[in-house]
Amino acid sequence: MTTKMYLFKEGYDNLRKHGSKTFSTMLIICATLLVLGIFLVLFQNVNANVETVRVEQGLQAFIDDTATDDEIEYMQDEIKQIEGVKEVKYIDKDMAFEDAKQAFKDQEYFLEGLDKVNIFPASFVVKFNNINQSQTVKTAVEKIDGIYKVNYNEDRIQAVISISKIANIFLLGIGAVLLIVSIFIISNTIKLAVYSNKREIFIMRYIGATNRFIRTPFIVEGTIMGLVSAIISFILISIAYVLIYARVPQVGSSLGVFGFLPYTTLWYQILIVYVVLGLFIGIFGSAISIKKYLKV
Amino acid sequence: MIEFINVKKEYNHDVLALNNINLKIEKGDFTFLVGPSGSGKSTFLKLMIKEEEPTSGKILIDGKDIGKFKNKDIPFLRRKIGFVFQDFRLLYDRDVFENISFALRVIECSEREIQAQVKNVLQMVGLTGKEKYYPNQLSGGEQQRVALARALATKPPIIIADEPTGNLDPTTAKGIFKTLLDINSRGTTVLVVTHAMDIVNDLNKRVIYLDHGQVVKDEQKGGPKFDNENVFI
Ligand SMILES: Nc1ncnc2c1ncn2[C@@H]1O[C@H](COP(=O)(O)OP(=O)(O)OP(=O)(O)O)[C@@H](O)[C@H]1O
Ligand SMILES: [Mg+2]
């Protein structure tokens, strides 16, 4: 048995010696990782939806009824040349009427007789390359002759952006709190192990054990707890997500409805976050609890 | 090997445990450190392994000023000094083999060395066959010998023992001293704190007398002539 194997075995023996404490610690770490995972998943989904809105959302520029087909074609070219414009779609008066009919499906009486005198204007729907260019594009489109009004749902876009900002801050905050809680819990468990091995540590110090030698079994103990909790949490959250995903709309499936991302785009992010956090919690939590016994 | 230069040790700024200690113990020496209770014997040993720091003065071990050692150097200082504690300091949830092999694992010996060396030291202290016993299945004298075996296992150049025969009957005590003399004859520097004056007198080795934290006598060959010194219980 090499020294490394010996130290590993000592750490593992510690875990078993404090079996029920180990179990309850891992339970709590799993719980915190799961809560964290739920927030991470929500956050990623919100972000994905925000992205969809960003891409789908455009502005609508209404065209004077007096404009001729040539003029409209010229306007369309002009808009296309504005920097930040991704695509321009022309919607003629008939299509506008059809859209309106769709929108008022249940109250079609509103539109009775309107097909004789179509009051709905033709328009361009302009999409952006990048949501940040929306303001400059809007100003440029407004300046074009023959455009009498530009509709741009700024509020909605701003709302979406601030939702994602809040989600970001919230996740960071929750993450930090849970991380601290987990480290505290694991360090408490390790403290117990350290305490019950106090005599051993004390004697080891007197027969010339280096700090590394004394510390390693406890770090192993913490690392195993962190890692096993991470893997259990990962399995649980994966099962839960896949089950839920089968029953909800998918992201981008219909505009304006919150949709979910497929798990294939999420699992590795969760796994990485869990493993990194599990290791961090385990190593850091055990390192801080052993520190004070290494001074004699 | 061991040198104290103007060493003074105060505890809590009022108890003067050692005062103005100047002495040198050569490599390969066998030395007794004796004196009444509270005279500073244990303090003397604790300074050597940096369990305590001197208030002033310098201590050289193997030519090196241990006052300059950093926290990370301490393990390596302690590996040079096999310490036999009066209270044994054994691990009660580990058997004899593990108690001894523990010291060898600490210094990262291979499994083969561990097996061989544990067997070797158990033979030296006369405990062959007790590998699987737990300390509380052993007598006080046997436990003391396990403690000694553990100190010997790593083959340190210096062995220090704080009252290694404190609670032992004369025969067992003689056995312990025999082992210490034995390893001394193979070159290990040995320093023993003891109250067993009859044995001290028998052996004609160097005896350092401490009283109230000071060296009051330092005899190169302590002998029966001190038999009646009532200061040394
Ligand atoms: N940690 C401590 N804090 C305060 N005073 C101490 C401490 N350790 C020892 N002392 C004091 O220092 C003096 C010397 O103690 P030391 O233990 O060195 O004596 P000793 O010669 O080993 O005695 P004994 O033969 O009883 O073991 C004593 O007066 C003791 O009370
Ligand atoms: Mg003492």
Coordinates of C-alpha atoms and ligand atoms in Angstrom, one line a residue:
Chain A
M1 CA 0.0 0.0 0.0
T2 CA 1.5 3.3 -1.0
T3 CA 1.2 6.4 1.1
K4 CA -1.4 7.9 -1.2
M5 CA -3.5 4.8 -1.0
Y6 CA -3.1 4.7 2.7
L7 CA -4.3 8.3 3.1
F8 CA -7.2 7.7 0.7
K9 CA -8.2 4.6 2.7
E10 CA -8.0 6.6 6.0
G11 CA -10.4 9.2 4.5
Y12 CA -12.7 6.6 3.3
D13 CA -12.7 4.9 6.7
N14 CA -13.5 8.2 8.3
L15 CA -16.6 8.4 6.1
R16 CA -17.7 5.0 7.2
K17 CA -17.0 5.5 10.8
H18 CA -19.4 8.5 10.8
G19 CA -21.8 6.8 8.5
S20 CA -25.1 8.5 9.6
K21 CA -23.4 11.9 9.8
T22 CA -21.9 11.4 6.4
F23 CA -25.4 10.5 5.0
S24 CA -27.1 13.5 6.5
T25 CA -24.4 15.8 5.3
M26 CA -24.7 14.5 1.8
L27 CA -28.4 14.8 1.9
I28 CA -28.1 18.5 2.7
I29 CA -25.5 19.1 0.1
C30 CA -27.7 17.3 -2.4
A31 CA -30.6 19.5 -1.4
T32 CA -28.6 22.7 -1.8
L33 CA -27.2 21.5 -5.1
L34 CA -30.7 20.6 -6.3
V35 CA -32.0 24.0 -5.4
L36 CA -29.1 25.6 -7.2
G37 CA -29.6 23.3 -10.2
I38 CA -33.3 24.3 -10.4
F39 CA -32.3 28.0 -10.5
L40 CA -29.6 27.3 -13.0
V41 CA -32.1 25.5 -15.3
L42 CA -34.6 28.2 -14.9
F43 CA -32.0 30.8 -15.6
Q44 CA -30.8 29.0 -18.7
N45 CA -34.4 28.7 -19.9
V46 CA -35.2 32.4 -19.3
N47 CA -32.0 33.3 -21.2
A48 CA -33.0 31.1 -24.1
N49 CA -36.4 32.7 -24.2
V50 CA -34.9 36.1 -24.0
E51 CA -32.7 35.2 -26.9
T52 CA -35.7 34.1 -28.9
V53 CA -37.6 37.3 -28.2
R54 CA -34.5 39.2 -29.2
V55 CA -34.3 37.5 -32.5
E56 CA -38.0 37.5 -33.3
Q57 CA -38.8 40.9 -32.1
G58 CA -38.6 43.6 -34.8
L59 CA -40.1 46.9 -35.6
Q60 CA -43.1 47.6 -37.9
A61 CA -43.0 50.6 -40.2
F62 CA -46.3 51.7 -41.7
I63 CA -46.4 53.0 -45.3
D64 CA -48.4 55.9 -46.6
D65 CA -51.5 54.7 -48.6
T66 CA -50.4 57.0 -51.4
A67 CA -47.1 55.2 -52.0
T68 CA -46.7 53.5 -55.4
D69 CA -45.3 50.0 -55.8
D70 CA -42.0 51.5 -57.1
E71 CA -41.8 53.8 -54.2
I72 CA -42.4 50.8 -51.8
E73 CA -39.7 48.8 -53.5
Y74 CA -37.3 51.8 -53.2
M75 CA -38.2 52.1 -49.5
Q76 CA -37.5 48.5 -48.9
D77 CA -34.1 48.8 -50.5
E78 CA -33.3 51.8 -48.4
I79 CA -34.3 50.0 -45.2
K80 CA -32.2 47.0 -46.1
Q81 CA -29.1 49.2 -46.4
I82 CA -29.5 50.5 -42.8
E83 CA -26.8 49.1 -40.6
G84 CA -28.1 46.5 -38.1
V85 CA -31.0 45.4 -40.3
K86 CA -31.2 41.7 -40.8
E87 CA -34.3 41.4 -42.9
V88 CA -37.2 43.4 -44.2
K89 CA -40.5 41.9 -44.9
Y90 CA -43.2 43.7 -46.9
I91 CA -46.8 43.2 -45.7
D92 CA -49.3 44.6 -48.2
K93 CA -52.8 45.8 -47.3
D94 CA -54.5 42.5 -47.9
M95 CA -52.1 40.6 -45.7
A96 CA -52.5 43.2 -43.0
F97 CA -56.3 42.6 -43.2
E98 CA -55.7 38.9 -42.9
D99 CA -53.5 39.4 -39.8
A100 CA -56.2 41.6 -38.3
K101 CA -58.8 38.8 -38.9
Q102 CA -56.5 36.4 -37.2
A103 CA -56.1 38.7 -34.2
F104 CA -59.9 39.3 -33.9
K105 CA -60.9 35.7 -34.6
D106 CA -63.5 35.6 -32.0
Q107 CA -64.9 39.1 -32.5
E108 CA -65.1 39.1 -36.3
Y109 CA -68.0 41.5 -36.2
F110 CA -65.5 44.2 -35.5
L111 CA -64.2 43.8 -39.0
E112 CA -67.6 43.5 -40.8
G113 CA -67.6 45.5 -44.0
L114 CA -64.0 46.5 -43.6
D115 CA -63.0 44.3 -46.5
K116 CA -64.8 46.8 -48.8
V117 CA -62.7 49.7 -47.6
N118 CA -59.5 48.2 -46.2
I119 CA -58.3 50.6 -43.6
F120 CA -55.3 48.6 -42.7
P121 CA -52.0 50.1 -43.9
A122 CA -49.3 48.2 -45.7
S123 CA -46.1 48.0 -43.7
F124 CA -42.5 46.6 -43.4
V125 CA -41.5 44.3 -40.6
V126 CA -37.8 45.0 -39.9
K127 CA -35.7 42.6 -37.9
F128 CA -32.4 43.4 -36.3
N129 CA -29.1 41.7 -36.3
N130 CA -28.6 42.8 -32.8
I131 CA -31.1 44.1 -30.3
N132 CA -28.7 46.9 -29.3
Q133 CA -29.0 48.5 -32.7
S134 CA -32.8 48.8 -32.4
Q135 CA -32.8 52.4 -31.5
T136 CA -30.5 53.6 -34.4
V137 CA -32.5 51.4 -36.9
K138 CA -35.7 52.9 -35.6
T139 CA -34.5 56.5 -36.1
A140 CA -33.2 55.7 -39.6
V141 CA -36.4 54.1 -40.7
E142 CA -38.5 57.0 -39.4
K143 CA -36.6 59.4 -41.6
I144 CA -37.5 57.5 -44.8
D145 CA -40.0 59.3 -47.0
G146 CA -43.3 57.5 -47.2
I147 CA -43.1 56.0 -43.8
Y148 CA -45.6 57.7 -41.5
K149 CA -45.3 55.7 -38.3
V150 CA -42.9 53.2 -36.7
N151 CA -44.2 50.8 -34.1
Y152 CA -41.6 49.4 -31.9
N153 CA -42.4 47.4 -28.8
E154 CA -39.7 48.9 -26.7
D155 CA -41.4 48.1 -23.4
R156 CA -41.5 44.4 -24.2
I157 CA -37.9 44.3 -25.1
Q158 CA -36.8 46.3 -22.1
A159 CA -38.9 44.0 -19.9
V160 CA -37.3 41.0 -21.3
I161 CA -33.9 42.4 -20.8
S162 CA -34.5 43.4 -17.3
I163 CA -36.0 40.0 -16.5
S164 CA -32.8 38.3 -17.6
K165 CA -30.8 40.8 -15.6
I166 CA -32.8 40.1 -12.5
A167 CA -32.5 36.4 -13.1
N168 CA -28.8 36.8 -13.4
I169 CA -28.5 38.6 -10.1
F170 CA -30.9 36.3 -8.4
L171 CA -29.0 33.2 -9.5
L172 CA -25.7 34.7 -8.4
G173 CA -27.2 35.6 -5.0
I174 CA -28.9 32.3 -4.4
G175 CA -25.7 30.5 -5.6
A176 CA -23.5 32.4 -3.2
V177 CA -25.8 31.8 -0.2
L178 CA -26.2 28.1 -1.0
L179 CA -22.4 27.7 -1.5
I180 CA -21.7 29.2 1.8
V181 CA -24.3 27.1 3.5
S182 CA -22.9 23.9 1.9
I183 CA -19.3 24.8 2.9
F184 CA -20.5 25.4 6.4
I185 CA -22.3 22.1 6.6
I186 CA -19.5 20.0 5.1
S187 CA -16.9 21.8 7.3
N188 CA -19.0 21.0 10.3
T189 CA -19.1 17.3 9.5
I190 CA -15.3 17.3 8.8
K191 CA -14.9 19.1 12.1
L192 CA -16.5 16.2 13.8
A193 CA -14.2 13.8 12.1
V194 CA -11.3 16.0 12.9
Y195 CA -12.4 16.2 16.5
S196 CA -12.8 12.5 17.0
N197 CA -9.3 12.1 15.5
K198 CA -7.9 14.9 17.6
R199 CA -5.7 12.6 19.6
E200 CA -4.5 10.9 16.4
I201 CA -3.7 14.3 14.8
F202 CA -1.9 15.4 17.9
I203 CA 0.2 12.2 18.0
M204 CA 0.9 12.4 14.3
R205 CA 2.3 15.9 14.8
Y206 CA 4.6 14.6 17.5
I207 CA 6.0 11.9 15.3
G208 CA 6.8 14.2 12.5
A209 CA 3.8 14.0 10.2
T210 CA 3.6 16.9 7.7
N211 CA 0.5 18.9 7.5
R212 CA -0.2 17.5 4.1
F213 CA -0.1 14.0 5.5
I214 CA -2.5 14.9 8.3
R215 CA -4.8 16.9 6.1
T216 CA -5.2 14.5 3.2
P217 CA -7.6 12.0 4.7
F218 CA -10.0 14.7 5.7
I219 CA -9.7 16.3 2.3
V220 CA -10.4 12.9 0.7
E221 CA -13.4 12.6 3.0
G222 CA -14.8 16.0 2.0
T223 CA -14.1 15.4 -1.6
I224 CA -15.9 12.1 -1.7
M225 CA -18.9 13.7 0.1
G226 CA -18.9 16.6 -2.3
L227 CA -18.5 14.5 -5.4
V228 CA -21.0 11.8 -4.5
S229 CA -23.6 14.5 -3.7
A230 CA -22.9 16.2 -7.0
I231 CA -23.4 12.9 -8.9
I232 CA -26.6 12.0 -7.0
S233 CA -28.0 15.6 -7.5
F234 CA -27.1 15.4 -11.2
I235 CA -29.0 12.1 -11.7
L236 CA -32.0 13.4 -9.8
I237 CA -32.2 16.7 -11.6
S238 CA -31.7 15.0 -15.0
I239 CA -34.6 12.6 -14.4
A240 CA -36.8 15.4 -13.2
Y241 CA -36.0 17.6 -16.2
V242 CA -36.6 15.0 -18.7
L243 CA -39.9 14.1 -17.2
I244 CA -41.1 17.7 -17.0
Y245 CA -39.8 18.5 -20.5
A246 CA -42.0 15.9 -22.0
R247 CA -45.1 17.8 -20.8
V248 CA -44.2 21.4 -21.6
P249 CA -43.8 23.6 -24.7
Q250 CA -40.3 23.8 -26.2
V251 CA -38.4 27.0 -26.5
G252 CA -39.2 29.0 -29.6
S253 CA -42.2 26.7 -30.4
S254 CA -44.6 29.6 -30.3
L255 CA -43.7 33.2 -30.0
G256 CA -44.6 34.8 -26.7
V257 CA -45.0 31.6 -24.8
F258 CA -42.3 30.5 -22.4
G259 CA -40.7 27.3 -23.8
F260 CA -38.2 24.9 -22.4
L261 CA -34.8 23.9 -23.7
P262 CA -34.1 20.3 -24.6
Y263 CA -32.0 18.6 -21.9
T264 CA -29.3 17.8 -24.4
T265 CA -28.2 21.5 -24.4
L266 CA -28.3 21.6 -20.6
W267 CA -26.9 18.5 -19.0
Y268 CA -23.2 19.1 -19.4
Q269 CA -23.5 22.6 -18.0
I270 CA -25.3 21.2 -14.9
L271 CA -22.8 18.4 -14.6
I272 CA -19.8 20.8 -14.8
V273 CA -21.3 23.2 -12.3
Y274 CA -22.2 20.3 -9.9
V275 CA -18.8 18.6 -10.1
V276 CA -16.9 21.9 -9.7
L277 CA -19.1 23.0 -6.8
G278 CA -19.0 19.6 -5.2
L279 CA -15.3 19.5 -5.3
F280 CA -15.0 23.1 -4.1
I281 CA -17.4 22.6 -1.2
G282 CA -15.6 19.4 -0.2
I283 CA -12.1 20.6 -0.4
F284 CA -12.6 24.0 1.0
G285 CA -15.0 22.8 3.7
S286 CA -12.6 20.2 5.0
A287 CA -9.5 22.4 4.6
I288 CA -10.9 25.1 6.8
S289 CA -12.0 22.7 9.5
I290 CA -8.7 21.0 9.9
K291 CA -6.6 24.2 10.0
K292 CA -6.6 25.0 13.6
Y293 CA -5.4 21.5 14.6
L294 CA -2.3 21.9 12.6
K295 CA -0.7 24.5 14.7
V296 CA 0.9 22.6 17.6
Chain B
M1 CA 24.0 16.8 18.8
I2 CA 22.0 18.8 21.3
E3 CA 23.1 22.2 22.6
F4 CA 21.3 24.7 24.8
I5 CA 22.8 28.2 24.9
N6 CA 21.6 30.6 27.6
V7 CA 18.1 29.1 27.4
K8 CA 15.4 30.6 29.5
K9 CA 11.8 29.6 29.6
E10 CA 9.0 31.4 31.3
Y11 CA 5.4 30.3 31.2
N12 CA 2.8 33.1 31.2
H13 CA 5.4 35.7 32.1
D14 CA 5.6 34.5 35.7
V15 CA 6.5 30.8 36.1
L16 CA 10.3 30.5 35.4
A17 CA 10.5 26.9 34.3
L18 CA 14.1 27.0 33.0
N19 CA 16.8 29.6 33.6
N20 CA 20.1 30.1 32.0
I21 CA 20.6 26.6 30.7
N22 CA 23.9 26.0 29.0
L23 CA 24.8 22.4 28.1
K24 CA 25.9 20.2 25.3
I25 CA 25.1 16.6 24.7
E26 CA 27.3 14.9 22.2
K27 CA 26.3 12.5 19.4
G28 CA 26.1 9.0 20.8
D29 CA 25.8 10.1 24.4
F30 CA 23.6 8.4 26.9
T31 CA 22.3 11.1 29.4
F32 CA 20.0 11.1 32.3
L33 CA 18.0 14.3 33.2
V34 CA 16.9 14.2 36.8
G35 CA 15.4 16.5 39.4
P36 CA 12.4 17.1 41.6
S37 CA 8.9 17.5 40.3
G38 CA 8.5 20.9 38.7
S39 CA 12.2 21.4 38.1
G40 CA 11.7 21.9 34.4
K41 CA 12.7 18.5 33.0
S42 CA 9.6 18.1 30.7
T43 CA 10.0 21.7 29.6
F44 CA 13.6 20.9 28.6
L45 CA 12.4 18.1 26.3
K46 CA 9.4 20.1 25.0
L47 CA 11.8 22.8 23.8
M48 CA 13.8 20.3 21.8
I49 CA 10.8 19.3 19.7
K50 CA 9.4 22.9 19.5
E51 CA 6.3 22.0 21.5
E52 CA 7.3 25.1 23.4
E53 CA 9.4 28.1 22.4
P54 CA 12.2 29.4 24.7
T55 CA 11.7 32.9 26.1
S56 CA 15.3 33.6 25.2
G57 CA 18.4 31.7 24.2
K58 CA 19.3 29.3 21.4
I59 CA 18.8 25.6 21.0
L60 CA 20.9 23.7 18.4
I61 CA 19.9 20.2 17.3
D62 CA 22.4 18.5 14.9
G63 CA 24.1 21.9 14.6
K64 CA 21.0 23.8 13.5
D65 CA 19.3 26.6 15.4
I66 CA 15.8 25.3 15.7
G67 CA 14.6 28.8 16.7
K68 CA 14.9 29.6 13.0
F69 CA 12.7 26.7 11.9
K70 CA 9.4 27.5 10.3
N71 CA 6.2 25.7 11.0
K72 CA 6.7 23.5 8.0
D73 CA 10.2 22.5 9.2
I74 CA 8.9 21.2 12.5
P75 CA 7.9 17.7 11.2
F76 CA 11.4 17.1 10.0
L77 CA 12.9 18.2 13.3
R78 CA 10.6 15.8 15.0
R79 CA 11.5 12.9 12.7
K80 CA 15.1 13.3 14.1
I81 CA 13.9 12.9 17.6
G82 CA 12.0 9.8 18.8
F83 CA 9.9 10.9 21.7
V84 CA 8.7 8.4 24.4
F85 CA 6.0 10.1 26.3
Q86 CA 5.3 9.3 30.0
D87 CA 1.6 8.8 29.1
F88 CA 2.5 6.5 26.2
R89 CA 0.3 8.5 23.7
L90 CA -0.9 5.3 21.9
L91 CA -3.9 5.1 19.7
Y92 CA -6.4 3.0 21.6
D93 CA -8.5 2.1 18.6
R94 CA -5.6 0.6 16.7
D95 CA -3.7 -2.5 17.4
V96 CA 0.0 -2.7 18.2
F97 CA 1.0 -3.2 14.6
E98 CA -0.9 -0.2 13.5
N99 CA 0.3 1.9 16.4
I100 CA 3.9 1.3 15.3
S101 CA 3.4 1.3 11.5
F102 CA 1.6 4.6 11.9
A103 CA 4.9 6.3 12.7
L104 CA 6.4 4.7 9.6
R105 CA 3.5 5.7 7.4
V106 CA 3.9 9.3 8.6
I107 CA 7.4 9.3 7.1
E108 CA 6.1 7.6 4.0
C109 CA 7.9 4.3 4.2
S110 CA 7.0 1.5 1.7
E111 CA 4.8 -1.4 2.8
R112 CA 7.7 -3.8 2.7
E113 CA 9.8 -1.5 5.0
I114 CA 6.9 -1.2 7.3
Q115 CA 6.4 -4.9 7.7
A116 CA 10.1 -5.5 8.3
Q117 CA 10.7 -2.6 10.6
V118 CA 7.6 -3.3 12.9
K119 CA 8.8 -6.9 13.3
N120 CA 12.3 -5.7 14.1
V121 CA 11.3 -3.1 16.8
L122 CA 8.8 -5.5 18.4
Q123 CA 11.6 -7.9 18.8
M124 CA 13.8 -5.3 20.3
V125 CA 11.3 -4.5 23.0
G126 CA 10.3 -8.1 23.5
L127 CA 6.8 -7.9 22.2
T128 CA 6.9 -10.3 19.2
G129 CA 3.6 -11.9 18.7
K130 CA 1.5 -9.0 20.2
E131 CA 0.9 -7.3 16.9
K132 CA -2.8 -7.9 16.9
Y133 CA -3.4 -6.7 20.5
Y134 CA -5.0 -3.5 21.3
P135 CA -3.3 -1.2 23.8
N136 CA -6.0 -1.8 26.5
Q137 CA -5.4 -5.5 26.2
L138 CA -1.8 -4.9 27.3
S139 CA -0.2 -4.3 30.7
G140 CA 1.2 -0.8 31.5
G141 CA 4.7 -2.1 30.9
E142 CA 3.8 -3.6 27.6
Q143 CA 2.1 -0.4 26.5
Q144 CA 5.2 1.5 27.5
R145 CA 7.3 -0.8 25.4
V146 CA 4.9 -0.3 22.4
A147 CA 5.5 3.5 22.8
L148 CA 9.2 2.9 22.9
A149 CA 9.0 0.6 19.8
R150 CA 7.1 3.3 18.0
A151 CA 9.8 5.9 18.8
L152 CA 12.5 3.4 17.7
A153 CA 10.8 2.4 14.5
T154 CA 11.8 5.3 12.4
K155 CA 15.4 5.0 13.5
P156 CA 15.8 8.5 14.7
P157 CA 19.3 9.7 15.6
I158 CA 18.0 11.0 18.9
I159 CA 15.7 9.3 21.4
I160 CA 14.3 11.2 24.3
A161 CA 12.1 9.6 26.9
D162 CA 10.1 11.4 29.6
E163 CA 9.9 9.1 32.6
P164 CA 9.6 6.0 30.5
T165 CA 9.4 3.8 33.5
G166 CA 7.2 6.0 35.6
N167 CA 4.7 3.4 36.7
L168 CA 6.6 0.2 36.1
D169 CA 7.9 -2.5 38.4
P170 CA 11.7 -2.6 38.6
T171 CA 12.1 -5.6 36.4
T172 CA 10.1 -4.1 33.5
A173 CA 11.8 -0.8 34.1
K174 CA 15.2 -2.5 33.7
G175 CA 14.0 -4.1 30.5
I176 CA 13.2 -0.6 29.1
F177 CA 16.6 0.8 30.1
K178 CA 18.3 -2.3 28.6
T179 CA 16.6 -1.5 25.2
L180 CA 17.6 2.2 25.5
L181 CA 21.2 1.2 26.2
D182 CA 21.1 -1.3 23.4
I183 CA 20.1 1.3 20.8
N184 CA 22.6 3.8 22.3
S185 CA 25.4 1.2 21.7
R186 CA 24.4 1.3 18.1
G187 CA 25.0 5.1 17.9
T188 CA 21.7 6.7 18.9
T189 CA 21.9 9.7 21.2
V190 CA 19.6 9.0 24.2
L191 CA 18.3 11.4 26.7
V192 CA 16.1 10.0 29.5
V193 CA 14.2 11.9 32.2
T194 CA 13.7 9.6 35.2
H195 CA 13.0 9.3 38.9
A196 CA 14.5 5.8 39.0
M197 CA 17.6 6.8 40.9
D198 CA 18.7 3.2 41.6
I199 CA 19.0 2.6 37.9
V200 CA 20.7 5.9 37.3
N201 CA 23.2 5.0 40.0
D202 CA 23.8 1.6 38.5
L203 CA 24.6 2.7 35.0
N204 CA 27.4 5.2 35.5
K205 CA 26.2 7.4 32.7
R206 CA 26.1 11.2 32.5
V207 CA 23.6 12.7 34.9
I208 CA 22.3 16.3 34.6
Y209 CA 20.5 17.5 37.8
L210 CA 17.9 20.2 37.4
D211 CA 16.4 22.1 40.3
H212 CA 14.1 25.1 40.0
G213 CA 14.9 25.4 36.4
Q214 CA 18.7 25.4 36.8
V215 CA 21.4 22.9 36.3
V216 CA 22.7 22.3 39.8
K217 CA 25.0 19.4 38.9
D218 CA 26.3 17.7 35.8
E219 CA 28.2 14.5 36.4
Q220 CA 29.9 12.7 33.5
K221 CA 29.6 9.4 35.4
G222 CA 26.8 9.5 37.9
G223 CA 27.2 6.7 40.5
P224 CA 26.2 5.3 43.8
K225 CA 27.8 8.3 45.7
F226 CA 24.6 10.3 45.0
D227 CA 22.4 7.6 46.5
N228 CA 21.5 9.7 49.5
E229 CA 20.7 13.0 47.7
N230 CA 17.3 13.5 49.1
V231 CA 16.4 16.2 46.5
F232 CA 16.0 13.6 43.9
I233 CA 13.1 11.6 44.8
Ligands
LIG1 N1 2.0 24.9 30.0 C1 2.4 25.4 31.2 N2 1.9 26.6 31.6 C2 2.3 27.1 32.7 N3 3.2 26.6 33.5 C3 3.8 25.4 33.1 C4 3.4 24.8 32.0 N4 4.1 23.6 31.9 C5 4.9 23.6 33.0 N5 4.7 24.7 33.7 C6 5.4 25.0 35.0 O1 6.8 24.9 34.7 C7 7.5 24.3 35.7 C8 8.3 23.1 35.2 O2 7.4 22.2 34.7 P1 7.9 20.8 34.0 O3 6.7 20.1 33.5 O4 9.0 21.1 33.1 O5 8.5 20.1 35.3 P2 9.1 18.6 35.4 O6 10.5 18.7 35.9 O7 8.8 17.8 34.2 O8 8.2 18.0 36.6 P3 7.6 16.4 36.8 O9 8.8 15.7 37.3 O10 6.6 16.6 37.8 O11 7.1 16.0 35.5 C9 6.5 23.9 36.8 O12 6.5 24.9 37.8 C10 5.2 23.9 36.0 O13 4.1 24.3 36.8
MG2 MG 7.6 16.1 33.6

